[in-house]
mmCIF file of C-alpha atoms in Angstrom:
data_model
loop_
_atom_site.group_PDB
_atom_site.id
_atom_site.type_symbol
_atom_site.label_atom_id
_atom_site.label_comp_id
_atom_site.label_asym_id
_atom_site.label_seq_id
_atom_site.Cartn_x
_atom_site.Cartn_y
_atom_site.Cartn_z
ATOM 1 C CA MET A 1 0.074 0.000 0.056
ATOM 2 C CA LYS A 2 2.972 2.256 0.581
ATOM 3 C CA LYS A 3 4.663 1.441 -2.428
ATOM 4 C CA LEU A 4 1.594 2.203 -4.030
ATOM 5 C CA LEU A 5 0.868 5.464 -2.619
ATOM 6 C CA LEU A 6 4.701 6.553 -3.327
ATOM 7 C CA SER A 7 3.960 5.553 -6.935
ATOM 8 C CA LEU A 8 1.126 7.727 -7.325
ATOM 9 C CA ILE A 9 2.482 10.670 -5.368
ATOM 10 C CA LEU A 10 5.800 10.426 -8.054
ATOM 11 C CA ILE A 11 3.084 10.241 -10.976
ATOM 12 C CA THR A 12 1.567 13.272 -10.058
ATOM 13 C CA LEU A 13 4.691 15.195 -9.630
ATOM 14 C CA ALA A 14 5.842 13.979 -13.344
ATOM 15 C CA LEU A 15 2.552 15.244 -14.632
ATOM 16 C CA PHE A 16 2.748 18.485 -12.850
ATOM 17 C CA SER A 17 6.115 18.774 -14.111
ATOM 18 C CA VAL A 18 4.911 18.691 -17.610
ATOM 19 C CA ALA A 19 2.028 20.769 -17.117
ATOM 20 C CA CYS A 20 4.559 23.326 -16.257
ATOM 21 C CA SER A 21 6.746 22.756 -19.210
ATOM 22 C CA GLY A 22 4.426 25.115 -21.610
ATOM 23 C CA LYS A 23 6.918 27.913 -20.834
ATOM 24 C CA SER A 24 9.814 28.599 -23.184
ATOM 25 C CA GLY A 25 12.981 27.594 -21.839
ATOM 26 C CA ASP A 26 12.157 24.682 -19.964
ATOM 27 C CA ALA A 27 12.982 22.069 -22.253
ATOM 28 C CA LYS A 28 16.864 21.805 -21.878
ATOM 29 C CA ASP A 29 19.406 19.422 -22.076
ATOM 30 C CA ALA A 30 21.907 18.162 -18.978
ATOM 31 C CA GLU A 31 23.986 21.456 -19.604
ATOM 32 C CA GLY A 32 21.068 23.833 -19.673
ATOM 33 C CA GLU A 33 21.081 24.621 -22.981
ATOM 34 C CA THR A 34 17.411 25.188 -24.677
ATOM 35 C CA LYS A 35 16.868 22.677 -27.504
ATOM 36 C CA HIS A 36 13.077 23.583 -28.208
ATOM 37 C CA ILE A 37 12.679 27.330 -28.520
ATOM 38 C CA LYS A 38 9.894 29.559 -29.512
ATOM 39 C CA ILE A 39 10.077 32.319 -31.543
ATOM 40 C CA GLY A 40 7.346 35.128 -31.800
ATOM 41 C CA VAL A 41 6.582 36.991 -35.165
ATOM 42 C CA SER A 42 3.780 39.294 -35.991
ATOM 43 C CA GLY A 43 1.509 38.457 -38.950
ATOM 44 C CA THR A 44 1.138 35.141 -40.567
ATOM 45 C CA ASP A 45 4.047 35.259 -42.962
ATOM 46 C CA THR A 46 6.372 32.438 -41.580
ATOM 47 C CA ARG A 47 8.444 31.774 -44.695
ATOM 48 C CA VAL A 48 11.764 32.819 -43.615
ATOM 49 C CA TRP A 49 11.540 31.408 -40.207
ATOM 50 C CA ASP A 50 10.342 27.991 -41.548
ATOM 51 C CA HIS A 51 13.335 27.950 -43.950
ATOM 52 C CA VAL A 52 15.518 28.601 -40.576
ATOM 53 C CA ALA A 53 13.918 25.907 -38.448
ATOM 54 C CA GLU A 54 14.270 23.069 -41.171
ATOM 55 C CA LYS A 55 18.306 23.847 -41.294
ATOM 56 C CA ALA A 56 18.254 24.182 -37.408
ATOM 57 C CA LYS A 57 16.888 20.693 -37.317
ATOM 58 C CA LYS A 58 20.211 19.640 -38.374
ATOM 59 C CA GLU A 59 21.650 21.358 -35.724
ATOM 60 C CA GLY A 60 19.391 19.573 -32.801
ATOM 61 C CA ILE A 61 17.127 22.519 -32.342
ATOM 62 C CA GLU A 62 13.564 22.262 -32.746
ATOM 63 C CA ILE A 63 12.073 25.968 -33.673
ATOM 64 C CA GLU A 64 8.511 26.573 -32.921
ATOM 65 C CA VAL A 65 7.183 30.031 -34.715
ATOM 66 C CA VAL A 66 4.291 31.794 -32.738
ATOM 67 C CA THR A 67 2.443 34.437 -34.679
ATOM 68 C CA PHE A 68 1.062 37.234 -33.367
ATOM 69 C CA SER A 69 -1.605 40.062 -34.488
ATOM 70 C CA ASP A 70 0.161 42.927 -33.076
ATOM 71 C CA TYR A 71 3.138 44.400 -32.418
ATOM 72 C CA VAL A 72 2.688 44.415 -28.378
ATOM 73 C CA LEU A 73 2.224 41.057 -27.477
ATOM 74 C CA PRO A 74 5.487 39.479 -28.985
ATOM 75 C CA ASN A 75 7.508 41.793 -26.552
ATOM 76 C CA THR A 76 5.523 41.179 -23.260
ATOM 77 C CA ALA A 77 5.400 37.313 -23.984
ATOM 78 C CA LEU A 78 9.008 37.294 -24.386
ATOM 79 C CA ALA A 79 9.638 39.210 -21.176
ATOM 80 C CA GLU A 80 7.126 36.835 -19.386
ATOM 81 C CA GLY A 81 9.266 34.186 -20.341
ATOM 82 C CA GLU A 82 6.390 32.620 -22.801
ATOM 83 C CA LEU A 83 9.076 32.914 -25.568
ATOM 84 C CA ASP A 84 12.727 32.626 -26.052
ATOM 85 C CA ALA A 85 12.913 35.334 -28.719
ATOM 86 C CA ASN A 86 11.093 37.538 -30.986
ATOM 87 C CA SER A 87 11.653 38.744 -34.347
ATOM 88 C CA PHE A 88 9.342 41.448 -35.822
ATOM 89 C CA GLN A 89 10.364 44.862 -35.195
ATOM 90 C CA THR A 90 12.896 47.650 -36.113
ATOM 91 C CA VAL A 91 15.434 48.938 -33.965
ATOM 92 C CA ALA A 92 13.774 52.334 -33.579
ATOM 93 C CA TYR A 93 10.424 50.596 -32.442
ATOM 94 C CA PHE A 94 12.329 48.258 -30.035
ATOM 95 C CA ASP A 95 14.104 51.286 -28.384
ATOM 96 C CA GLU A 96 11.192 53.167 -27.574
ATOM 97 C CA PHE A 97 9.021 49.912 -26.404
ATOM 98 C CA ILE A 98 11.410 48.611 -23.950
ATOM 99 C CA LYS A 99 12.209 51.897 -22.568
ATOM 100 C CA ASP A 100 8.483 52.870 -22.429
ATOM 101 C CA GLN A 101 7.517 49.634 -20.746
ATOM 102 C CA LYS A 102 10.740 49.016 -18.711
ATOM 103 C CA LEU A 103 11.547 45.804 -20.200
ATOM 104 C CA ASP A 104 14.637 43.953 -19.974
ATOM 105 C CA LEU A 105 15.188 42.904 -23.524
ATOM 106 C CA VAL A 106 18.114 42.921 -25.836
ATOM 107 C CA PRO A 107 18.987 42.421 -29.595
ATOM 108 C CA ILE A 108 21.440 39.616 -30.534
ATOM 109 C CA ALA A 109 21.067 39.977 -34.421
ATOM 110 C CA THR A 110 19.807 42.034 -36.999
ATOM 111 C CA THR A 111 17.604 40.401 -39.805
ATOM 112 C CA ILE A 112 15.939 42.508 -42.518
ATOM 113 C CA ILE A 113 14.973 45.880 -43.871
ATOM 114 C CA ALA A 114 11.518 46.177 -45.553
ATOM 115 C CA PRO A 115 12.562 49.529 -47.360
ATOM 116 C CA MET A 116 10.386 52.858 -47.414
ATOM 117 C CA ALA A 117 11.066 54.247 -51.111
ATOM 118 C CA ILE A 118 10.483 57.167 -53.307
ATOM 119 C CA TYR A 119 8.450 56.949 -56.113
ATOM 120 C CA SER A 120 7.380 58.663 -59.199
ATOM 121 C CA GLU A 121 5.301 58.506 -62.284
ATOM 122 C CA LYS A 122 6.961 61.391 -63.735
ATOM 123 C CA TYR A 123 10.382 61.035 -62.926
ATOM 124 C CA LYS A 124 13.322 58.168 -62.903
ATOM 125 C CA ASP A 125 15.826 60.089 -60.586
ATOM 126 C CA VAL A 126 15.551 62.418 -57.285
ATOM 127 C CA SER A 127 17.906 64.767 -59.281
ATOM 128 C CA GLU A 128 14.928 65.414 -62.014
ATOM 129 C CA ILE A 129 12.476 66.651 -59.383
ATOM 130 C CA PRO A 130 11.870 69.910 -60.264
ATOM 131 C CA ASP A 131 12.142 73.179 -57.684
ATOM 132 C CA GLY A 132 8.564 73.928 -56.128
ATOM 133 C CA SER A 133 7.134 70.614 -56.858
ATOM 134 C CA THR A 134 5.222 68.547 -54.318
ATOM 135 C CA ILE A 135 6.384 65.414 -52.876
ATOM 136 C CA ALA A 136 3.706 63.332 -50.728
ATOM 137 C CA VAL A 137 4.871 61.701 -47.488
ATOM 138 C CA PRO A 138 2.524 59.728 -44.773
ATOM 139 C CA ASN A 139 1.157 61.862 -42.354
ATOM 140 C CA ASP A 140 2.149 59.887 -39.144
ATOM 141 C CA GLU A 141 4.932 61.166 -36.868
ATOM 142 C CA SER A 142 6.859 57.654 -37.217
ATOM 143 C CA ASN A 143 6.553 57.250 -40.831
ATOM 144 C CA MET A 144 6.767 60.941 -41.893
ATOM 145 C CA GLY A 145 10.262 61.320 -39.839
ATOM 146 C CA ARG A 146 11.349 57.988 -42.161
ATOM 147 C CA ALA A 147 10.190 59.658 -44.931
ATOM 148 C CA LEU A 148 12.145 62.938 -44.209
ATOM 149 C CA LEU A 149 15.264 60.871 -43.486
ATOM 150 C CA LEU A 150 15.101 59.344 -46.710
ATOM 151 C CA LEU A 151 14.341 62.426 -48.290
ATOM 152 C CA GLN A 152 17.486 63.794 -46.763
ATOM 153 C CA GLU A 153 19.460 60.874 -48.045
ATOM 154 C CA ALA A 154 18.303 61.687 -51.325
ATOM 155 C CA GLY A 155 19.758 65.260 -50.945
ATOM 156 C CA LEU A 156 16.160 67.141 -51.338
ATOM 157 C CA ILE A 157 16.039 68.484 -47.774
ATOM 158 C CA LYS A 158 18.402 68.860 -44.523
ATOM 159 C CA LEU A 159 17.313 68.078 -41.036
ATOM 160 C CA PRO A 160 18.788 69.089 -37.766
ATOM 161 C CA GLU A 161 21.451 67.148 -36.674
ATOM 162 C CA ASP A 162 19.768 66.173 -33.342
ATOM 163 C CA PHE A 163 16.623 64.968 -35.248
ATOM 164 C CA ASN A 164 14.612 62.493 -32.943
ATOM 165 C CA GLY A 165 12.892 60.557 -35.922
ATOM 166 C CA LEU A 166 9.467 62.103 -35.187
ATOM 167 C CA GLY A 167 8.202 63.786 -38.330
ATOM 168 C CA SER A 168 6.758 67.346 -39.038
ATOM 169 C CA LEU A 169 7.090 70.201 -41.471
ATOM 170 C CA GLU A 170 8.808 72.320 -39.015
ATOM 171 C CA VAL A 171 11.923 70.311 -38.285
ATOM 172 C CA ILE A 172 12.772 70.763 -41.968
ATOM 173 C CA LYS A 173 15.713 72.804 -41.817
ATOM 174 C CA GLU A 174 16.847 73.269 -45.326
ATOM 175 C CA ASN A 175 14.895 73.033 -48.402
ATOM 176 C CA PRO A 176 16.885 74.346 -51.635
ATOM 177 C CA LYS A 177 14.447 73.200 -54.127
ATOM 178 C CA ASN A 178 11.445 74.931 -52.399
ATOM 179 C CA LEU A 179 9.420 71.590 -52.669
ATOM 180 C CA LYS A 180 5.989 71.504 -51.085
ATOM 181 C CA ILE A 181 5.944 68.151 -48.404
ATOM 182 C CA GLU A 182 2.385 67.048 -48.413
ATOM 183 C CA PRO A 183 1.436 64.670 -45.229
ATOM 184 C CA VAL A 184 -1.145 62.410 -46.534
ATOM 185 C CA VAL A 185 -2.524 58.971 -44.861
ATOM 186 C CA ALA A 186 -0.303 56.359 -45.567
ATOM 187 C CA ALA A 187 -2.641 54.129 -47.307
ATOM 188 C CA GLN A 188 -3.242 57.205 -49.909
ATOM 189 C CA THR A 189 0.683 57.681 -50.636
ATOM 190 C CA PRO A 190 0.410 55.415 -53.905
ATOM 191 C CA ARG A 191 -2.886 56.849 -54.980
ATOM 192 C CA VAL A 192 -1.593 60.478 -55.419
ATOM 193 C CA LEU A 193 1.321 59.821 -57.476
ATOM 194 C CA PRO A 194 -0.312 61.054 -60.584
ATOM 195 C CA ASP A 195 -0.980 64.076 -58.765
ATOM 196 C CA VAL A 196 2.557 64.835 -57.257
ATOM 197 C CA ALA A 197 6.452 64.970 -58.517
ATOM 198 C CA ALA A 198 7.202 61.708 -56.146
ATOM 199 C CA SER A 199 5.645 59.903 -53.059
ATOM 200 C CA VAL A 200 7.164 58.204 -50.255
ATOM 201 C CA ILE A 201 5.819 55.035 -49.600
ATOM 202 C CA ASN A 202 5.932 52.571 -47.006
ATOM 203 C CA ASN A 203 7.113 49.062 -47.928
ATOM 204 C CA GLY A 204 3.734 47.206 -46.904
ATOM 205 C CA VAL A 205 1.774 50.113 -48.821
ATOM 206 C CA ALA A 206 4.035 49.864 -51.696
ATOM 207 C CA VAL A 207 3.711 45.949 -52.246
ATOM 208 C CA ASP A 208 -0.234 46.274 -51.710
ATOM 209 C CA ALA A 209 -0.138 48.483 -54.479
ATOM 210 C CA GLY A 210 1.942 46.229 -56.788
ATOM 211 C CA PHE A 211 5.286 48.186 -56.369
ATOM 212 C CA SER A 212 8.726 46.745 -55.699
ATOM 213 C CA PRO A 213 10.905 48.778 -54.135
ATOM 214 C CA THR A 214 14.093 47.846 -55.972
ATOM 215 C CA GLU A 215 12.622 47.426 -59.129
ATOM 216 C CA ASP A 216 10.043 50.382 -58.980
ATOM 217 C CA SER A 217 11.378 53.291 -56.898
ATOM 218 C CA MET A 218 13.483 56.387 -57.864
ATOM 219 C CA MET A 219 15.669 55.478 -54.379
ATOM 220 C CA HIS A 220 15.024 52.996 -51.331
ATOM 221 C CA GLU A 221 16.412 52.521 -47.976
ATOM 222 C CA ASN A 222 19.343 50.438 -47.446
ATOM 223 C CA GLU A 223 21.423 49.356 -44.267
ATOM 224 C CA THR A 224 22.350 53.001 -43.811
ATOM 225 C CA ALA A 225 18.716 53.198 -42.328
ATOM 226 C CA THR A 226 20.009 51.806 -39.075
ATOM 227 C CA PRO A 227 16.768 52.749 -36.870
ATOM 228 C CA TYR A 228 14.680 50.562 -39.388
ATOM 229 C CA ILE A 229 16.555 47.327 -39.383
ATOM 230 C CA ASN A 230 14.878 44.849 -38.023
ATOM 231 C CA ILE A 231 16.172 42.321 -34.906
ATOM 232 C CA ILE A 232 15.989 39.133 -33.064
ATOM 233 C CA ALA A 233 15.504 40.174 -29.366
ATOM 234 C CA VAL A 234 15.921 38.136 -26.451
ATOM 235 C CA ARG A 235 15.591 38.303 -22.807
ATOM 236 C CA ALA A 236 18.940 40.411 -21.433
ATOM 237 C CA GLU A 237 19.772 37.092 -19.223
ATOM 238 C CA ASP A 238 19.778 34.954 -22.492
ATOM 239 C CA LYS A 239 21.955 36.928 -24.759
ATOM 240 C CA ASP A 240 24.677 34.584 -24.402
ATOM 241 C CA ASN A 241 22.572 31.343 -24.530
ATOM 242 C CA GLU A 242 24.312 29.304 -27.096
ATOM 243 C CA THR A 243 21.650 27.978 -28.947
ATOM 244 C CA LEU A 244 19.905 31.517 -29.485
ATOM 245 C CA LYS A 245 23.108 32.552 -30.667
ATOM 246 C CA LYS A 246 23.339 29.510 -33.294
ATOM 247 C CA VAL A 247 19.551 30.344 -34.351
ATOM 248 C CA ALA A 248 20.834 33.911 -35.212
ATOM 249 C CA GLU A 249 23.959 32.585 -37.173
ATOM 250 C CA LEU A 250 21.709 30.229 -39.057
ATOM 251 C CA TYR A 251 19.404 33.177 -39.989
ATOM 252 C CA GLN A 252 22.314 35.305 -40.775
ATOM 253 C CA SER A 253 23.511 32.579 -43.326
ATOM 254 C CA GLU A 254 24.257 33.028 -46.872
ATOM 255 C CA ASP A 255 22.109 30.176 -47.653
ATOM 256 C CA THR A 256 18.891 32.362 -45.759
ATOM 257 C CA LYS A 257 20.026 35.591 -47.404
ATOM 258 C CA LYS A 258 19.804 34.184 -50.939
ATOM 259 C CA PHE A 259 16.385 32.351 -49.832
ATOM 260 C CA ILE A 260 15.034 36.113 -48.479
ATOM 261 C CA GLU A 261 16.413 37.522 -51.813
ATOM 262 C CA LYS A 262 14.566 35.063 -54.276
ATOM 263 C CA GLU A 263 11.303 35.055 -52.114
ATOM 264 C CA TYR A 264 10.643 38.685 -51.455
ATOM 265 C CA LYS A 265 12.199 40.039 -54.750
ATOM 266 C CA GLY A 266 13.578 43.064 -53.024
ATOM 267 C CA ASN A 267 10.584 43.767 -50.703
ATOM 268 C CA GLN A 268 12.556 42.587 -47.547
ATOM 269 C CA ILE A 269 16.268 42.915 -47.905
ATOM 270 C CA PRO A 270 18.659 40.940 -46.021
ATOM 271 C CA THR A 271 20.804 43.286 -43.476
ATOM 272 C CA PHE A 272 23.366 41.461 -41.405
ATOM 273 C CA VAL A 273 24.929 44.313 -39.411
ATOM 274 C CA PRO A 274 26.946 44.212 -36.112
ATOM 275 C CA LEU A 275 25.029 45.269 -33.144
ATOM 276 C CA GLU A 276 27.520 48.113 -32.550
ATOM 277 C CA LYS A 277 26.111 49.771 -35.880
ATOM 278 C CA ILE A 278 22.401 49.773 -34.529
ATOM 279 C CA GLY A 279 23.758 51.381 -30.983
ATOM 280 C CA TRP A 280 23.862 48.430 -29.302
#
């Protein structure tokens, strides 16, 4: 009877242990290295991570991709231990979010940039844009700021050295061509193309409108647009986790780079730069 009671207690404890293993980081080997990891992404497009997961299997790493429908939960779920990593956000968004929410998260690798670009139905090069003409930009602060930075990179305007990335017409320091910068709802930026000299269009909006930033634009962001590079983030305590570092390495491989280029045809650009370059 005592043996039976002891057996029941041991079985109960075992079942309790399994039930509690739903959180990330619990499936570890004897060395403490995570072999099954959960990575959070936003949206339903998991093509790149499915590709990386296939490669990870050969390394003895099982990747579970968890999808979210917003840009908040992937970070809070990571901070609370429901995920081992996430991959969905730009450096600018990440820095602001962890500051506001006081989360102890860090990036361990860069991934891609979904480039904002300048499009025109009238001109092929930004140098052809005439004095006094109109350029449309998204009207929300974040995307307008990003658009203004791109216009500065194009040599059309100049912003203050301490520009904080939040857009408004007042921040334009120099406008040698006396361009009229016209803020419009982001979704309308492709539709106003017939009426303006050029329009600065978000990647997602441009793709939905049938444009490719690398094939159809006058100019698009590249790896110099460091605030808008996407990252893989983890909890600070896991920044040296060998398994997570290996996953980052697999993402930043030449094979994955070619997969992204072939699959997205310029709508996403592999951007593997050192963390120091993004301020970390």
